[in-house]
CSV table of C-alpha atoms in Angstrom, one decimal:
chain,number,residue,atom,x,y,z
A,1065,MET,CA,0.0,0.0,0.0
A,1066,THR,CA,1.3,3.5,-0.9
A,1067,LEU,CA,-0.3,6.9,-0.5
A,1068,GLU,CA,-2.1,7.9,-3.7
A,1069,THR,CA,-0.4,10.8,-5.5
A,1070,VAL,CA,-3.4,13.1,-5.2
A,1071,CYS,CA,-3.6,12.5,-1.5
A,1072,LEU,CA,0.1,13.0,-1.0
A,1073,GLU,CA,0.1,16.3,-3.0
A,1074,ARG,CA,-2.8,17.6,-1.0
A,1075,ALA,CA,-1.2,16.6,2.3
A,1076,ILE,CA,2.0,18.3,1.4
A,1077,ALA,CA,0.1,21.5,0.4
A,1078,LEU,CA,-1.8,21.3,3.7
A,1079,ARG,CA,1.5,21.1,5.6
A,1080,ALA,CA,2.8,24.2,3.8
A,1081,GLN,CA,-0.4,26.0,4.6
A,1082,LEU,CA,-0.3,25.1,8.3
A,1083,HIS,CA,3.4,26.1,8.4
A,1084,GLU,CA,2.5,29.7,7.4
A,1085,MET,CA,-0.1,30.0,10.2
A,1086,PRO,CA,1.5,28.8,13.4
A,1087,GLU,CA,-0.6,29.2,16.5
A,1088,ALA,CA,0.5,28.9,20.1
A,1089,SER,CA,-0.9,26.3,22.5
A,1090,LEU,CA,-4.6,26.7,23.3
A,1091,HIS,CA,-4.9,29.2,20.4
A,1092,GLU,CA,-5.1,26.8,17.5
A,1093,VAL,CA,-8.3,28.4,16.0
A,1094,ARG,CA,-7.4,28.8,12.4
A,1095,THR,CA,-5.4,25.6,12.3
A,1096,LYS,CA,-8.3,23.6,13.6
A,1097,GLN,CA,-10.7,25.2,11.1
A,1098,VAL,CA,-8.4,24.4,8.2
A,1099,LEU,CA,-8.3,20.8,9.2
A,1100,LEU,CA,-12.0,20.6,9.8
A,1101,ASP,CA,-12.7,22.1,6.4
A,1102,LEU,CA,-10.4,19.6,4.7
A,1103,ILE,CA,-12.1,16.7,6.4
A,1104,ASP,CA,-15.5,17.9,5.4
A,1105,LYS,CA,-14.7,18.7,1.8
A,1106,GLU,CA,-12.2,16.0,0.8
A,1107,THR,CA,-12.9,12.9,2.9
A,1108,ASN,CA,-15.9,10.7,3.9
A,1109,PHE,CA,-15.0,11.1,7.6
A,1110,THR,CA,-17.3,13.0,9.9
A,1111,ALA,CA,-15.6,16.0,11.4
A,1112,VAL,CA,-16.5,17.0,15.0
A,1113,ASP,CA,-15.6,20.4,16.5
A,1114,ARG,CA,-15.1,20.1,20.3
A,1115,GLY,CA,-14.1,23.7,20.9
A,1116,ARG,CA,-10.4,23.8,21.7
A,1117,TRP,CA,-9.8,20.5,19.8
A,1118,ALA,CA,-11.4,18.4,17.1
A,1119,TYR,CA,-11.7,14.8,15.9
A,1120,ALA,CA,-12.8,13.0,12.8
A,1121,TRP,CA,-14.3,9.5,12.6
A,1122,LYS,CA,-15.3,6.9,10.1
A,1123,LYS,CA,-17.7,4.0,10.9
A,1124,ALA,CA,-16.7,0.5,10.0
A,1125,GLU,CA,-18.1,-0.6,6.7
A,1126,ARG,CA,-18.0,-4.3,7.6
A,1127,SER,CA,-17.5,-4.6,11.4
A,1128,ASP,CA,-15.3,-7.5,12.6
A,1129,GLY,CA,-16.1,-7.0,16.2
A,1130,ARG,CA,-12.9,-5.2,17.2
A,1131,PRO,CA,-13.2,-1.9,19.3
A,1132,PRO,CA,-12.4,1.4,17.5
A,1133,ILE,CA,-8.9,2.5,16.9
A,1134,ALA,CA,-7.6,6.1,17.3
A,1135,PHE,CA,-4.6,8.1,15.9
A,1136,ARG,CA,-3.5,11.4,17.3
A,1137,ALA,CA,-1.7,14.4,15.9
A,1138,ASP,CA,-0.7,17.6,17.8
A,1139,MET,CA,-1.4,20.9,16.0
A,1140,ASP,CA,0.2,23.7,18.2
A,1141,ALA,CA,3.4,25.6,17.5
A,1142,VAL,CA,6.5,26.4,19.6
A,1143,CYS,CA,6.8,29.9,21.0
A,1144,GLY,CA,10.3,31.3,20.9
A,1145,LYS,CA,11.9,33.7,23.3
A,1146,ASP,CA,10.1,36.6,21.6
A,1147,GLY,CA,6.8,34.9,22.3
A,1148,ARG,CA,6.0,34.4,18.6
A,1149,PRO,CA,4.9,30.9,17.5
A,1150,GLY,CA,6.6,28.9,14.8
A,1151,HIS,CA,6.4,25.3,13.6
A,1152,PHE,CA,9.8,24.4,14.8
A,1153,CYS,CA,8.7,21.0,16.2
A,1154,GLY,CA,6.9,19.7,13.2
A,1155,HIS,CA,3.3,19.6,14.4
A,1156,ASP,CA,2.2,21.0,11.0
A,1157,GLY,CA,3.6,17.8,9.5
A,1158,HIS,CA,1.9,15.6,12.1
A,1159,SER,CA,-1.5,17.2,11.4
A,1160,ALA,CA,-0.9,16.8,7.7
A,1161,ILE,CA,-0.2,13.1,8.2
A,1162,LEU,CA,-3.5,12.6,10.0
A,1163,ALA,CA,-5.4,14.5,7.3
A,1164,GLY,CA,-3.6,12.4,4.7
A,1165,LEU,CA,-4.7,9.3,6.5
A,1166,ALA,CA,-8.3,10.5,6.3
A,1167,MET,CA,-8.0,11.1,2.6
A,1168,GLU,CA,-6.3,7.7,2.0
A,1169,LEU,CA,-8.9,5.7,4.0
A,1170,SER,CA,-11.7,7.6,2.2
A,1171,ARG,CA,-10.4,6.4,-1.2
A,1172,ARG,CA,-9.3,2.9,-0.5
A,1173,GLU,CA,-11.5,0.1,-1.7
A,1174,GLU,CA,-10.8,-2.3,1.2
A,1175,PRO,CA,-13.7,-1.8,3.7
A,1176,LEU,CA,-12.9,-0.8,7.3
A,1177,GLY,CA,-13.3,-3.6,9.8
A,1178,ARG,CA,-13.7,-1.2,12.7
A,1179,ASP,CA,-14.4,2.5,13.5
A,1180,VAL,CA,-11.4,4.8,13.1
A,1181,TYR,CA,-10.9,8.0,15.0
A,1182,LEU,CA,-8.5,10.8,14.3
A,1183,ILE,CA,-7.7,13.2,17.2
A,1184,PHE,CA,-6.4,16.7,16.3
A,1185,GLN,CA,-5.0,17.8,19.7
A,1186,PRO,CA,-4.0,21.2,20.9
A,1187,ALA,CA,-1.5,22.3,23.5
A,1188,GLU,CA,1.0,19.4,23.4
A,1189,GLU,CA,3.9,21.9,23.9
A,1190,ILE,CA,2.7,22.9,27.3
A,1191,GLY,CA,1.4,19.4,28.3
A,1192,LYS,CA,-2.3,20.4,28.6
A,1193,GLY,CA,-3.8,19.1,25.3
A,1194,ALA,CA,-4.1,15.3,25.8
A,1195,ALA,CA,-6.1,15.8,29.1
A,1196,LEU,CA,-8.6,17.8,27.1
A,1197,CYS,CA,-9.1,15.1,24.5
A,1198,ALA,CA,-8.7,11.9,26.5
A,1199,GLY,CA,-12.3,11.6,27.6
A,1200,LEU,CA,-13.1,10.6,23.9
A,1201,LEU,CA,-11.4,7.2,24.5
A,1202,GLU,CA,-14.0,6.1,27.0
A,1203,GLU,CA,-16.9,8.1,25.4
A,1204,ARG,CA,-16.5,6.2,22.1
A,1205,GLY,CA,-15.1,2.9,23.5
A,1206,ILE,CA,-11.8,3.2,21.7
A,1207,GLY,CA,-9.6,0.2,22.3
A,1208,GLU,CA,-6.1,1.3,21.1
A,1209,ILE,CA,-4.3,4.5,20.1
A,1210,TYR,CA,-1.2,5.4,18.1
A,1211,GLY,CA,0.9,8.5,17.6
A,1212,LEU,CA,4.2,9.5,16.2
A,1213,HIS,CA,6.9,12.2,16.2
A,1214,ASN,CA,9.5,13.1,13.6
A,1215,ILE,CA,13.0,12.6,14.9
A,1216,PRO,CA,15.9,14.5,13.4
A,1217,GLY,CA,19.3,12.7,13.4
A,1218,ARG,CA,17.8,9.3,12.4
A,1219,PRO,CA,17.6,7.9,8.9
A,1220,ARG,CA,14.7,9.4,7.0
A,1221,GLY,CA,11.6,7.2,7.0
A,1222,SER,CA,13.0,4.8,9.6
A,1223,VAL,CA,10.6,3.7,12.4
A,1224,LEU,CA,11.9,4.2,15.9
A,1225,LEU,CA,10.5,1.9,18.5
A,1226,ARG,CA,10.9,1.4,22.2
A,1227,ASP,CA,9.0,-1.1,24.5
A,1228,GLY,CA,8.2,0.6,27.8
A,1229,THR,CA,9.1,4.3,28.1
A,1230,PHE,CA,9.5,6.1,24.7
A,1231,ALA,CA,9.7,9.7,26.2
A,1232,CYS,CA,10.4,10.7,29.8
A,1233,ALA,CA,8.2,12.3,32.4
A,1234,SER,CA,9.2,15.8,33.3
A,1235,THR,CA,8.1,18.9,35.1
A,1236,GLY,CA,9.5,22.3,35.9
A,1237,LEU,CA,9.9,23.2,39.6
A,1238,GLU,CA,9.9,26.7,41.0
A,1239,ILE,CA,11.0,26.7,44.6
A,1240,ALA,CA,10.5,30.1,46.2
A,1241,MET,CA,11.6,31.0,49.7
A,1242,HIS,CA,10.8,34.1,51.7
A,1243,GLY,CA,12.7,35.4,54.7
A,1244,THR,CA,13.0,38.7,56.5
A,1245,PRO,CA,14.7,41.8,55.1
A,1246,SER,CA,17.3,43.7,57.1
A,1247,HIS,CA,19.8,46.5,56.7
A,1248,ALA,CA,22.9,45.2,54.8
A,1249,ALA,CA,25.0,46.3,57.7
A,1250,TYR,CA,23.1,44.0,60.1
A,1251,PRO,CA,22.3,40.8,58.1
A,1252,GLU,CA,22.0,38.8,61.3
A,1253,ALA,CA,18.8,40.7,62.0
A,1254,GLY,CA,17.1,39.2,58.9
A,1255,ARG,CA,16.7,35.8,57.3
A,1256,ASP,CA,18.4,35.3,53.9
A,1257,PRO,CA,17.2,32.3,51.8
A,1258,GLY,CA,20.4,32.3,49.7
A,1259,PRO,CA,22.4,29.7,51.7
A,1260,THR,CA,19.2,27.6,52.1
A,1261,LEU,CA,18.6,27.4,48.4
A,1262,ALA,CA,22.2,26.7,47.6
A,1263,ARG,CA,22.3,23.8,50.0
A,1264,LEU,CA,19.0,22.6,48.6
A,1265,LEU,CA,20.4,22.5,45.1
A,1266,LEU,CA,23.3,20.3,46.3
A,1267,ASP,CA,20.9,18.1,48.2
A,1268,VAL,CA,18.8,17.6,45.0
A,1269,GLN,CA,22.0,16.8,43.1
A,1270,ASP,CA,22.8,14.1,45.7
A,1271,LEU,CA,19.2,12.8,45.6
A,1272,THR,CA,19.4,12.5,41.8
A,1273,LYS,CA,22.5,10.4,42.0
A,1274,ARG,CA,21.0,8.1,44.6
A,1275,THR,CA,17.8,7.7,42.6
A,1276,GLN,CA,19.6,6.8,39.4
A,1277,GLU,CA,21.4,4.1,41.3
A,1278,THR,CA,18.2,2.5,42.7
A,1279,GLU,CA,15.4,3.4,40.4
A,1280,GLY,CA,16.8,4.1,37.0
A,1281,PHE,CA,17.1,7.3,34.9
A,1282,VAL,CA,16.3,10.6,36.4
A,1283,LEU,CA,17.8,14.0,35.6
A,1284,MET,CA,17.8,17.4,37.2
A,1285,THR,CA,18.7,20.5,35.2
A,1286,LEU,CA,19.4,23.8,36.9
A,1287,ILE,CA,17.4,26.5,35.0
A,1288,GLY,CA,18.2,29.4,37.3
A,1289,MET,CA,18.5,30.8,40.8
A,1290,ASP,CA,17.7,34.4,41.8
A,1291,VAL,CA,18.3,35.7,45.3
A,1292,GLY,CA,17.9,39.3,46.6
A,1293,SER,CA,17.9,42.5,44.5
A,1294,ASP,CA,20.2,45.2,43.2
A,1295,SER,CA,19.7,47.3,46.3
A,1296,TYR,CA,23.1,47.2,48.0
A,1297,GLY,CA,21.8,48.5,51.3
A,1298,VAL,CA,19.3,45.8,51.9
A,1299,ALA,CA,20.2,42.2,52.7
A,1300,ALA,CA,18.6,39.5,50.6
A,1301,SER,CA,15.2,38.2,51.9
A,1302,GLU,CA,13.7,36.5,48.9
A,1303,GLY,CA,14.9,33.9,46.4
A,1304,VAL,CA,13.8,31.3,43.9
A,1305,LEU,CA,15.4,28.1,42.6
A,1306,ARG,CA,14.2,26.9,39.2
A,1307,LEU,CA,14.8,23.3,38.1
A,1308,THR,CA,13.6,21.0,35.4
A,1309,VAL,CA,13.4,17.3,36.4
A,1310,ARG,CA,12.7,14.3,34.3
A,1311,GLY,CA,12.6,10.5,34.7
A,1312,GLU,CA,12.0,7.3,32.7
A,1313,ARG,CA,9.4,5.6,34.8
A,1314,GLU,CA,6.2,7.4,36.0
A,1315,GLN,CA,6.0,5.9,39.5
A,1316,SER,CA,9.6,6.3,40.4
A,1317,PHE,CA,9.6,9.9,38.9
A,1318,GLN,CA,6.6,10.8,41.1
A,1319,ARG,CA,8.5,9.5,44.2
A,1320,TYR,CA,11.6,11.5,43.1
A,1321,VAL,CA,9.5,14.7,42.8
A,1322,ALA,CA,7.8,14.1,46.1
A,1323,GLU,CA,11.3,13.7,47.8
A,1324,ILE,CA,12.5,17.0,46.3
A,1325,ARG,CA,9.4,18.6,47.7
A,1326,ARG,CA,10.1,17.1,51.2
A,1327,LEU,CA,13.7,18.4,51.0
A,1328,ALA,CA,12.5,21.9,50.3
A,1329,GLU,CA,9.9,21.8,53.1
A,1330,ASP,CA,12.4,20.5,55.6
A,1331,ALA,CA,15.0,23.2,54.5
A,1332,ALA,CA,12.5,26.0,54.8
A,1333,ARG,CA,11.2,24.8,58.2
A,1334,ARG,CA,14.7,24.4,59.5
A,1335,ASP,CA,15.8,27.9,58.5
A,1336,GLY,CA,12.5,29.7,59.4
A,1337,LEU,CA,11.6,30.6,55.8
A,1338,GLU,CA,8.2,30.7,54.0
A,1339,LEU,CA,8.1,28.2,51.1
A,1340,GLY,CA,6.2,28.4,47.8
A,1341,LEU,CA,6.6,25.4,45.4
A,1342,ARG,CA,5.0,25.4,42.0
A,1343,THR,CA,5.1,22.7,39.2
A,1344,ILE,CA,5.3,24.0,35.7
A,1345,GLU,CA,4.2,22.2,32.6
A,1346,PRO,CA,4.2,18.6,34.0
A,1347,PHE,CA,4.3,15.7,31.5
A,1348,PRO,CA,3.6,12.1,32.2
A,1349,ALA,CA,6.0,9.4,31.0
A,1350,THR,CA,5.0,8.1,27.6
A,1351,GLU,CA,5.0,4.4,28.4
A,1352,ASN,CA,4.2,2.1,25.5
A,1353,HIS,CA,2.4,-1.2,25.6
A,1354,SER,CA,4.4,-4.2,24.4
A,1355,ALA,CA,1.8,-5.8,22.1
A,1356,ASN,CA,1.2,-2.5,20.4
A,1357,VAL,CA,4.9,-1.8,19.8
A,1358,GLU,CA,5.1,-5.2,18.2
A,1359,ARG,CA,2.1,-4.4,16.0
A,1360,VAL,CA,3.8,-1.3,14.8
A,1361,ARG,CA,7.0,-3.3,14.1
A,1362,ARG,CA,5.1,-5.9,12.0
A,1363,CYS,CA,3.3,-3.3,10.0
A,1364,ALA,CA,6.4,-1.3,9.3
A,1365,ARG,CA,8.3,-4.4,8.2
A,1366,ASP,CA,5.3,-5.4,6.0
A,1367,LEU,CA,5.8,-2.0,4.3
A,1368,GLY,CA,9.6,-2.5,3.9
A,1369,MET,CA,10.3,0.4,6.3
A,1370,PRO,CA,13.5,0.1,8.3
A,1371,VAL,CA,12.9,-0.4,12.0
A,1372,MET,CA,15.3,0.7,14.8
A,1373,ASP,CA,15.0,0.0,18.5
A,1374,LEU,CA,16.0,2.8,20.9
A,1375,GLU,CA,18.2,1.7,23.7
A,1376,GLU,CA,17.2,4.7,25.9
A,1377,PRO,CA,14.0,6.8,26.0
A,1378,MET,CA,13.9,10.2,24.5
A,1379,ARG,CA,14.7,12.7,27.3
A,1380,TRP,CA,12.1,15.2,26.0
A,1381,SER,CA,8.5,14.7,27.1
A,1382,GLU,CA,5.2,14.1,25.3
A,1383,ASP,CA,1.7,14.3,26.7
A,1384,PHE,CA,0.7,11.3,24.6
A,1385,GLY,CA,1.4,9.4,27.9
A,1386,VAL,CA,-2.0,10.6,29.1
A,1387,TYR,CA,-3.7,8.3,26.5
A,1388,LEU,CA,-1.5,5.4,27.2
A,1389,HIS,CA,-2.4,5.5,30.9
A,1390,LYS,CA,-6.0,4.9,29.9
A,1391,ILE,CA,-5.8,2.4,27.0
A,1392,PRO,CA,-3.2,0.3,25.2
A,1393,GLY,CA,-1.2,1.9,22.4
A,1394,ALA,CA,2.2,3.0,21.2
A,1395,PHE,CA,4.0,6.1,20.4
A,1396,PHE,CA,6.9,5.9,17.9
A,1397,GLY,CA,9.3,8.0,16.0
A,1398,ILE,CA,9.9,8.4,12.3
A,1399,GLY,CA,13.3,9.5,11.2
A,1400,ALA,CA,13.5,13.0,9.7
A,1401,GLY,CA,17.0,12.5,8.3
A,1402,GLU,CA,20.5,12.0,9.8
A,1403,ASP,CA,21.9,15.4,8.8
A,1404,TYR,CA,18.8,17.5,9.7
A,1405,ALA,CA,18.2,20.6,11.9
A,1406,GLN,CA,17.2,19.8,15.5
A,1407,LEU,CA,13.7,20.2,16.9
A,1408,HIS,CA,12.8,23.6,18.5
A,1409,THR,CA,15.4,25.5,16.4
A,1410,THR,CA,14.5,28.1,13.9
A,1411,GLU,CA,16.3,26.1,11.2
A,1412,PHE,CA,13.9,23.2,11.5
A,1413,GLN,CA,11.1,22.6,9.1
A,1414,PHE,CA,9.2,19.3,8.8
A,1415,PRO,CA,10.5,17.1,5.9
A,1416,ASP,CA,7.6,16.5,3.5
A,1417,ALA,CA,9.3,13.2,2.4
A,1418,VAL,CA,8.2,11.7,5.7
A,1419,ILE,CA,4.5,12.2,5.1
A,1420,ALA,CA,3.9,9.3,2.7
A,1421,PRO,CA,5.6,6.6,4.7
A,1422,ALA,CA,3.9,7.8,7.9
A,1423,VAL,CA,0.4,7.8,6.3
A,1424,ASP,CA,1.1,4.3,4.9
A,1425,LEU,CA,2.0,3.0,8.3
A,1426,PHE,CA,-1.0,4.5,10.0
A,1427,ALA,CA,-3.2,3.1,7.2
A,1428,VAL,CA,-1.9,-0.4,7.7
A,1429,LEU,CA,-2.4,-0.1,11.5
A,1430,ALA,CA,-6.0,0.9,10.8
A,1431,ARG,CA,-6.8,-2.4,9.1
């Protein structure tokens, strides 16, 4: 099975159109409408607008008793330092692949044996989109779900698989501590959170090493630490430590984060400081189901697509894990090219050559 020329040309044109109209997370208004219009006009799927997100579905023409299957694409763009969105992660290509799948399944003569759902999801970049859409799985009795992400640095069109965790859990942590101000000449009269936050950073580094030894991969990255002000006559009384933490396994990651919170609480209590702790853009681990990974492997090989097994999970995060905590499924990568710009850089643009093999693989999975 190969994607028909007319479907491929339309999918590529759609990708180019979406690329020129990037929208930030939870603001994908025009993007969603373009996708809904294409589904309505160029496929026999039924398009459903759910406000912030949308889905399309096609009823089985000759039901074989299997539960419905779903495929998901993200549609938001990355916001750079200037706050302006751009498709530097390839979600325009992911959405074009799903639209191409709708066109391909609408034209193929082989009848569908089960209902097929296509989820066009917002807000993946901030980890809030999957939670908005996940209720559809139970609502429509969906039995399995698949998604993909393009991966620069890997052979173009190769299928990248991993049993277990494909992408790590992660969250930002903002740990704020408030003490008591004093004249700079009498620092002993106040409470300075600087030393407490510095010791906490070292404690979290030690915790990270211990956790890696006992529970597998975790990582802490220092994002920044701010203490005090530029007023040289006033001793520091406020500070904030910013970390990003990530881990391979959801349960061990949650224990790791809980222990960081305990360390912060103990440190603040010991030194008489007020504590504020905020999590920022939490993502679950994207933990694949073995049977579904093997199904992707068989379908890829049937199509003659090269398959590569990843030894380690991707360190970045993906909110597709929300779906996988509810029903079986698999998330996989498709190579963008070995010498290709990295994700989240202004040089990146989704490679159109990946669209056809990705649609072909989804179409075989939909059988």
